[in-house]
Amino acid sequence: MREELMQIKDKALAGMAGADNMRALDDLRVSIFGKKGELTQILRGMGALSAEERPVMGQIANEVREELETALEARKNTLHKAEMAQAMASEHIDVTLPGRATSIGTKHPMTMIIEELCNIFMGMGYEIATGPDIETDYHNFQALNIPAHHPARDEQDTFYVEDGHVLRTQTSPVQIRKMEEGKLPIAIVAPGKVFRSDDIDATHSPVFHQMEGLVVDKGIHMGHLKGALTVFAQTLFGEDVKTRFRPHHFAFTEPSAEMDISCFGCGGDATRIKGCRLCKGEGWIELLGCGMVHPNVLRNCGIDPDEYSGFAFGMGLERIAMQRYNIDDMRLLFDNDIRFLKQF
Ligand code: DAH
């Protein structure tokens, strides 16, 4: 057994000297001291020795173990230092190198216009509301006083989805959802995507954005509508802007109107700038649709039209962004060409 121990010791010491990395050294440690290690096996065999032999052998075995442990620790230190030195040499960082520039994106013009409009309305006390892109036929049409087979449906080429659902053709269903919540008074604007089966050209896209507005309270009348929307237009386009309201028809409002603003290109005097591109010589630019919420719509949402009244409005946001940023083709807003988007 003594010889065996000496053999193990010599072999282990030689092995340690030869181990040139931490991993090899650790493998060696396991092969000596591990559960099935050579030294461990010998120590286990100790029990079979006679009572006289046992202490003698035990002492030698302990000495061998201590010597090997010390040698192992020393080798470990040496290797660790060597590995550190190598890492320091090969992984050094040149802190004087110039940094790599990261390019920061810009806000999309549609995001900017939505934020701008929301800010204007929030300043007037409105809350921001949202609704789902996939709507029920009920919320998108029926509750808005547009029953099945109503001609108004033809004007909004609808994407029909399964089970009586549609991709919303307008943000007006958010009005319904808000009124259904049953909390009055209401003053909201609801920006979002809408979908119509249109072909893509310079002024049309199957996906575009609208912003809806709704105010419901006791005693709301057309004067509130005109006042609120005029303040909005003047905040957005400048204090000199004038508004005019032309009678129109929407199923969900009565009376209904379209609001025009005096052209900010020619100042409303189309004769001043010949062939003004913005208003095409009209002096006026159509901005939005609006009206007093139809009593049927209030009733559909459980609101008594004899007690409450309201006004609503809706506008296409691409057109406003195009006017605001002087963009002449709507497709530019959806192409996501970085050279275009960087300009804003
Ligand atoms: N939903 C209408 C559209 O898509 C826009 C609109 C007009 C909304 C009048 C309104 C409104 O709330 O009162 O053409």
XYZ file of C-alpha atoms and ligand atoms in Angstrom:
358
model
C 0.000 0.000 0.000
C 2.886 2.322 0.818
C 4.237 1.789 -2.682
C 0.875 2.351 -4.197
C 0.610 5.657 -2.335
C 4.052 6.748 -3.540
C 3.134 5.846 -7.092
C -0.046 7.865 -6.877
C 1.883 10.793 -5.448
C 4.584 10.772 -8.126
C 2.072 10.374 -10.890
C -0.080 13.172 -9.500
C 2.837 15.578 -9.064
C 3.983 14.889 -12.610
C 0.461 15.351 -13.834
C 0.155 18.711 -12.089
C 3.384 19.958 -13.579
C 2.113 18.951 -16.993
C -1.373 20.470 -16.634
C -1.188 23.706 -18.587
C -4.673 25.027 -18.009
C -7.245 25.198 -15.226
C -9.502 22.676 -16.806
C -6.802 19.998 -17.149
C -5.797 20.659 -13.546
C -9.343 20.276 -12.331
C -9.756 16.994 -14.215
C -6.620 15.803 -12.478
C -7.973 16.879 -9.080
C -11.098 14.825 -9.638
C -9.078 11.781 -10.697
C -7.203 11.921 -7.379
C -9.580 13.323 -4.790
C -12.959 12.770 -6.449
C -15.462 10.130 -5.303
C -13.828 7.577 -7.544
C -10.393 9.178 -7.297
C -7.302 7.048 -6.790
C -6.447 8.428 -3.350
C -10.045 8.189 -2.224
C -10.079 4.487 -3.193
C -6.933 3.815 -1.187
C -8.274 5.619 1.875
C -11.427 3.563 1.610
C -9.355 0.362 1.588
C -7.810 1.363 4.910
C -10.519 -0.445 6.849
C -9.248 -3.817 5.638
C -5.793 -3.307 7.270
C -4.752 -4.830 10.577
C -4.958 -2.743 13.762
C -1.142 -2.236 13.818
C -0.827 -1.310 10.146
C -3.741 1.063 10.076
C -2.248 4.042 11.985
C 1.065 3.804 10.133
C -0.570 3.686 6.753
C -3.080 6.303 7.829
C -0.299 8.709 8.621
C 1.475 8.171 5.334
C -1.787 8.534 3.420
C -2.526 11.786 5.210
C 0.912 13.139 4.461
C 0.507 12.250 0.777
C -2.889 13.877 0.720
C -1.634 17.077 2.328
C 1.356 17.267 0.028
C -0.824 16.792 -3.020
C -3.334 19.353 -1.846
C -0.624 21.936 -1.294
C 0.926 21.218 -4.684
C -2.465 21.439 -6.343
C -3.190 24.809 -4.759
C 0.209 26.164 -5.811
C -0.256 24.968 -9.389
C -3.721 26.465 -9.454
C -2.339 29.868 -8.451
C 0.364 29.730 -11.082
C -2.082 28.793 -13.812
C -4.597 31.404 -12.708
C -1.998 34.141 -12.859
C -0.839 32.995 -16.269
C -4.395 32.933 -17.598
C -5.057 36.413 -16.219
C -1.865 37.753 -17.768
C -2.806 36.265 -21.102
C -6.324 37.703 -20.939
C -4.946 41.128 -20.058
C -2.630 41.010 -23.023
C -5.109 39.741 -25.588
C -8.319 41.430 -24.419
C -7.078 44.911 -23.765
C -9.366 47.754 -24.781
C -8.111 50.808 -26.573
C -10.027 53.502 -24.738
C -8.695 56.131 -27.118
C -10.580 54.680 -30.130
C -13.414 56.939 -31.305
C -16.882 55.541 -30.440
C -19.234 54.070 -33.007
C -22.086 56.457 -33.701
C -25.575 54.984 -33.274
C -28.152 56.594 -35.488
C -31.287 57.702 -33.698
C -34.583 57.535 -35.539
C -37.117 60.323 -35.801
C -40.821 60.319 -35.077
C -42.989 59.370 -38.036
C -44.958 62.360 -39.345
C -48.209 60.534 -38.541
C -47.077 60.033 -34.939
C -46.184 63.704 -34.770
C -49.535 64.863 -36.108
C -51.446 62.529 -33.756
C -49.472 63.829 -30.781
C -50.010 67.416 -31.838
C -53.782 67.007 -32.243
C -54.088 65.072 -28.969
C -52.202 67.828 -27.172
C -54.503 70.501 -28.553
C -57.613 68.622 -27.455
C -56.158 67.639 -24.075
C -55.510 71.347 -23.534
C -59.233 71.862 -24.094
C -60.110 69.207 -21.486
C -60.682 66.194 -23.732
C -59.553 62.687 -22.828
C -57.921 60.296 -25.296
C -59.971 57.153 -26.012
C -59.214 54.070 -28.091
C -61.135 51.151 -29.531
C -60.406 47.899 -31.374
C -59.341 47.783 -35.056
C -61.586 44.755 -35.584
C -65.099 45.905 -34.779
C -68.524 44.376 -34.646
C -70.859 45.348 -37.464
C -73.067 46.702 -34.682
C -70.527 49.217 -33.343
C -69.168 50.223 -36.748
C -72.584 50.655 -38.406
C -75.836 49.739 -36.710
C -75.395 51.652 -33.453
C -74.331 54.643 -35.556
C -77.743 54.692 -37.189
C -76.496 52.846 -40.287
C -78.703 49.724 -40.534
C -78.042 46.862 -42.979
C -78.587 47.921 -46.616
C -78.257 51.619 -45.748
C -76.595 53.432 -48.680
C -73.980 54.928 -46.321
C -72.401 51.472 -46.188
C -71.564 51.652 -49.882
C -69.498 54.787 -49.352
C -67.183 52.908 -47.019
C -65.890 49.863 -48.905
C -65.734 47.527 -45.984
C -63.374 44.650 -45.239
C -65.669 42.021 -43.753
C -64.107 39.564 -41.311
C -65.725 36.449 -39.805
C -68.759 36.337 -37.530
C -70.274 39.733 -38.218
C -66.996 41.547 -37.634
C -65.427 44.194 -39.859
C -62.140 46.065 -39.963
C -63.457 49.365 -38.693
C -64.070 51.779 -41.562
C -64.111 54.804 -39.251
C -63.182 55.757 -35.696
C -66.836 56.583 -34.955
C -67.457 53.220 -33.193
C -65.245 54.520 -30.359
C -68.068 57.042 -29.707
C -70.455 54.163 -29.189
C -68.082 52.263 -26.902
C -67.500 55.384 -24.817
C -71.224 56.140 -24.459
C -71.941 52.472 -23.629
C -69.667 52.831 -20.588
C -72.478 54.926 -19.152
C -70.420 57.728 -17.586
C -71.491 61.282 -18.394
C -70.501 63.926 -19.308
C -68.122 62.835 -22.099
C -65.377 64.766 -23.893
C -63.045 62.508 -25.854
C -60.943 62.338 -28.962
C -60.070 58.944 -30.427
C -57.190 58.685 -32.903
C -56.551 55.418 -34.723
C -56.257 53.322 -37.851
C -59.206 52.700 -40.138
C -59.534 50.369 -43.117
C -61.297 50.584 -46.451
C -60.982 48.464 -49.536
C -59.497 51.288 -51.607
C -56.750 51.083 -54.202
C -53.535 52.843 -53.334
C -52.842 56.152 -55.054
C -51.526 59.593 -54.129
C -54.559 60.365 -51.959
C -55.931 56.913 -51.009
C -54.744 53.955 -48.993
C -56.589 50.882 -47.651
C -55.225 51.773 -44.206
C -55.280 55.329 -42.963
C -55.835 57.270 -39.760
C -58.753 59.220 -38.401
C -59.465 61.141 -35.266
C -62.921 61.100 -33.797
C -64.281 63.564 -31.286
C -67.322 63.358 -29.033
C -68.805 65.682 -26.429
C -72.008 64.731 -24.572
C -73.545 66.730 -21.748
C -76.722 68.564 -20.813
C -77.441 71.570 -23.013
C -74.757 70.991 -25.699
C -75.666 72.781 -28.930
C -74.272 73.695 -32.338
C -72.589 76.793 -30.895
C -70.363 74.569 -28.729
C -69.445 72.542 -31.790
C -68.525 75.594 -33.835
C -66.603 77.192 -31.006
C -64.590 74.086 -30.105
C -63.698 73.229 -33.685
C -62.760 76.819 -34.555
C -60.413 77.007 -31.546
C -58.939 73.675 -32.641
C -58.369 74.854 -36.235
C -56.809 78.118 -35.101
C -54.483 76.381 -32.649
C -53.374 73.989 -35.375
C -53.095 76.312 -38.363
C -52.784 79.804 -36.870
C -55.016 82.413 -35.259
C -55.941 84.055 -38.544
C -57.604 80.909 -39.870
C -61.347 81.230 -40.458
C -63.802 78.353 -40.398
C -67.028 77.778 -42.296
C -69.634 75.084 -41.862
C -71.419 73.624 -44.910
C -74.550 71.481 -44.469
C -73.849 67.817 -45.114
C -75.273 64.399 -44.296
C -74.002 61.782 -41.889
C -76.311 59.072 -40.582
C -75.094 59.477 -37.003
C -75.491 63.257 -36.704
C -78.386 65.640 -37.226
C -77.820 68.319 -38.305
C -74.517 67.460 -39.972
C -71.873 69.683 -41.499
C -68.474 69.739 -43.072
C -66.027 72.242 -41.716
C -63.683 74.076 -44.060
C -60.802 76.285 -43.038
C -59.600 79.310 -44.960
C -56.612 78.222 -47.029
C -53.353 78.831 -45.156
C -51.500 78.730 -48.481
C -53.118 81.806 -49.993
C -54.692 83.178 -46.823
C -58.179 82.400 -48.127
C -57.736 84.787 -51.046
C -57.097 82.444 -53.940
C -56.761 85.412 -56.302
C -53.695 86.534 -54.345
C -51.656 83.453 -55.225
C -52.653 82.342 -58.693
C -53.558 78.670 -58.813
C -52.862 78.041 -55.096
C -51.887 74.388 -54.934
C -53.350 73.788 -51.479
C -56.936 74.880 -52.102
C -56.874 74.621 -55.902
C -58.119 78.185 -56.179
C -61.074 77.674 -53.832
C -59.759 79.726 -50.910
C -61.094 77.009 -48.561
C -59.837 73.586 -47.503
C -62.166 70.853 -46.280
C -60.983 69.682 -42.852
C -63.566 67.467 -41.153
C -67.103 66.171 -40.810
C -69.196 66.998 -37.774
C -72.690 67.398 -36.374
C -75.008 67.046 -33.407
C -75.194 63.417 -32.233
C -78.359 61.849 -33.677
C -81.007 61.084 -31.018
C -81.142 57.476 -32.282
C -77.427 57.083 -31.548
C -77.825 58.433 -28.011
C -80.794 56.103 -27.471
C -78.813 53.103 -28.815
C -76.284 53.771 -26.053
C -78.869 54.140 -23.296
C -78.696 57.959 -23.126
C -81.948 59.932 -23.008
C -81.878 62.468 -25.889
C -84.425 64.627 -24.050
C -81.959 65.090 -21.228
C -78.589 64.998 -22.970
C -77.231 66.205 -26.289
C -73.817 66.132 -27.894
C -71.663 66.949 -30.867
C -69.240 64.766 -32.760
C -66.591 65.194 -35.415
C -64.244 63.055 -37.446
C -61.264 63.818 -39.627
C -58.729 62.047 -41.805
C -55.241 62.534 -40.411
C -53.106 61.764 -43.470
C -54.542 64.743 -45.259
C -53.812 67.021 -42.313
C -50.241 65.691 -42.084
C -49.796 66.196 -45.827
C -50.995 69.790 -45.610
C -48.958 70.489 -42.520
C -45.687 69.029 -43.788
C -46.187 69.836 -47.456
C -46.275 66.204 -48.595
C -47.865 65.678 -52.009
C -48.224 61.876 -52.098
C -49.838 59.802 -49.343
C -47.768 56.754 -50.301
C -44.699 58.475 -48.868
C -46.294 58.144 -45.430
C -46.456 54.353 -45.727
C -43.282 53.527 -47.690
C -41.073 54.010 -44.635
C -38.185 55.247 -46.735
C -35.675 56.448 -44.171
C -34.468 59.277 -46.454
C -38.007 60.681 -46.491
C -38.748 60.137 -42.801
C -35.484 61.772 -41.694
C -36.726 65.149 -42.916
C -39.213 65.531 -40.073
N -66.994 58.780 -39.630
C -67.016 59.785 -40.682
C -66.239 59.278 -41.891
O -65.479 58.362 -41.752
C -66.409 61.060 -40.197
C -67.304 61.778 -39.226
C -68.216 62.703 -39.664
C -67.276 61.476 -37.891
C -69.070 63.360 -38.809
C -68.127 62.140 -37.000
C -69.015 63.075 -37.484
O -68.135 61.887 -35.718
O -69.853 63.687 -36.641
O -66.410 59.789 -42.939
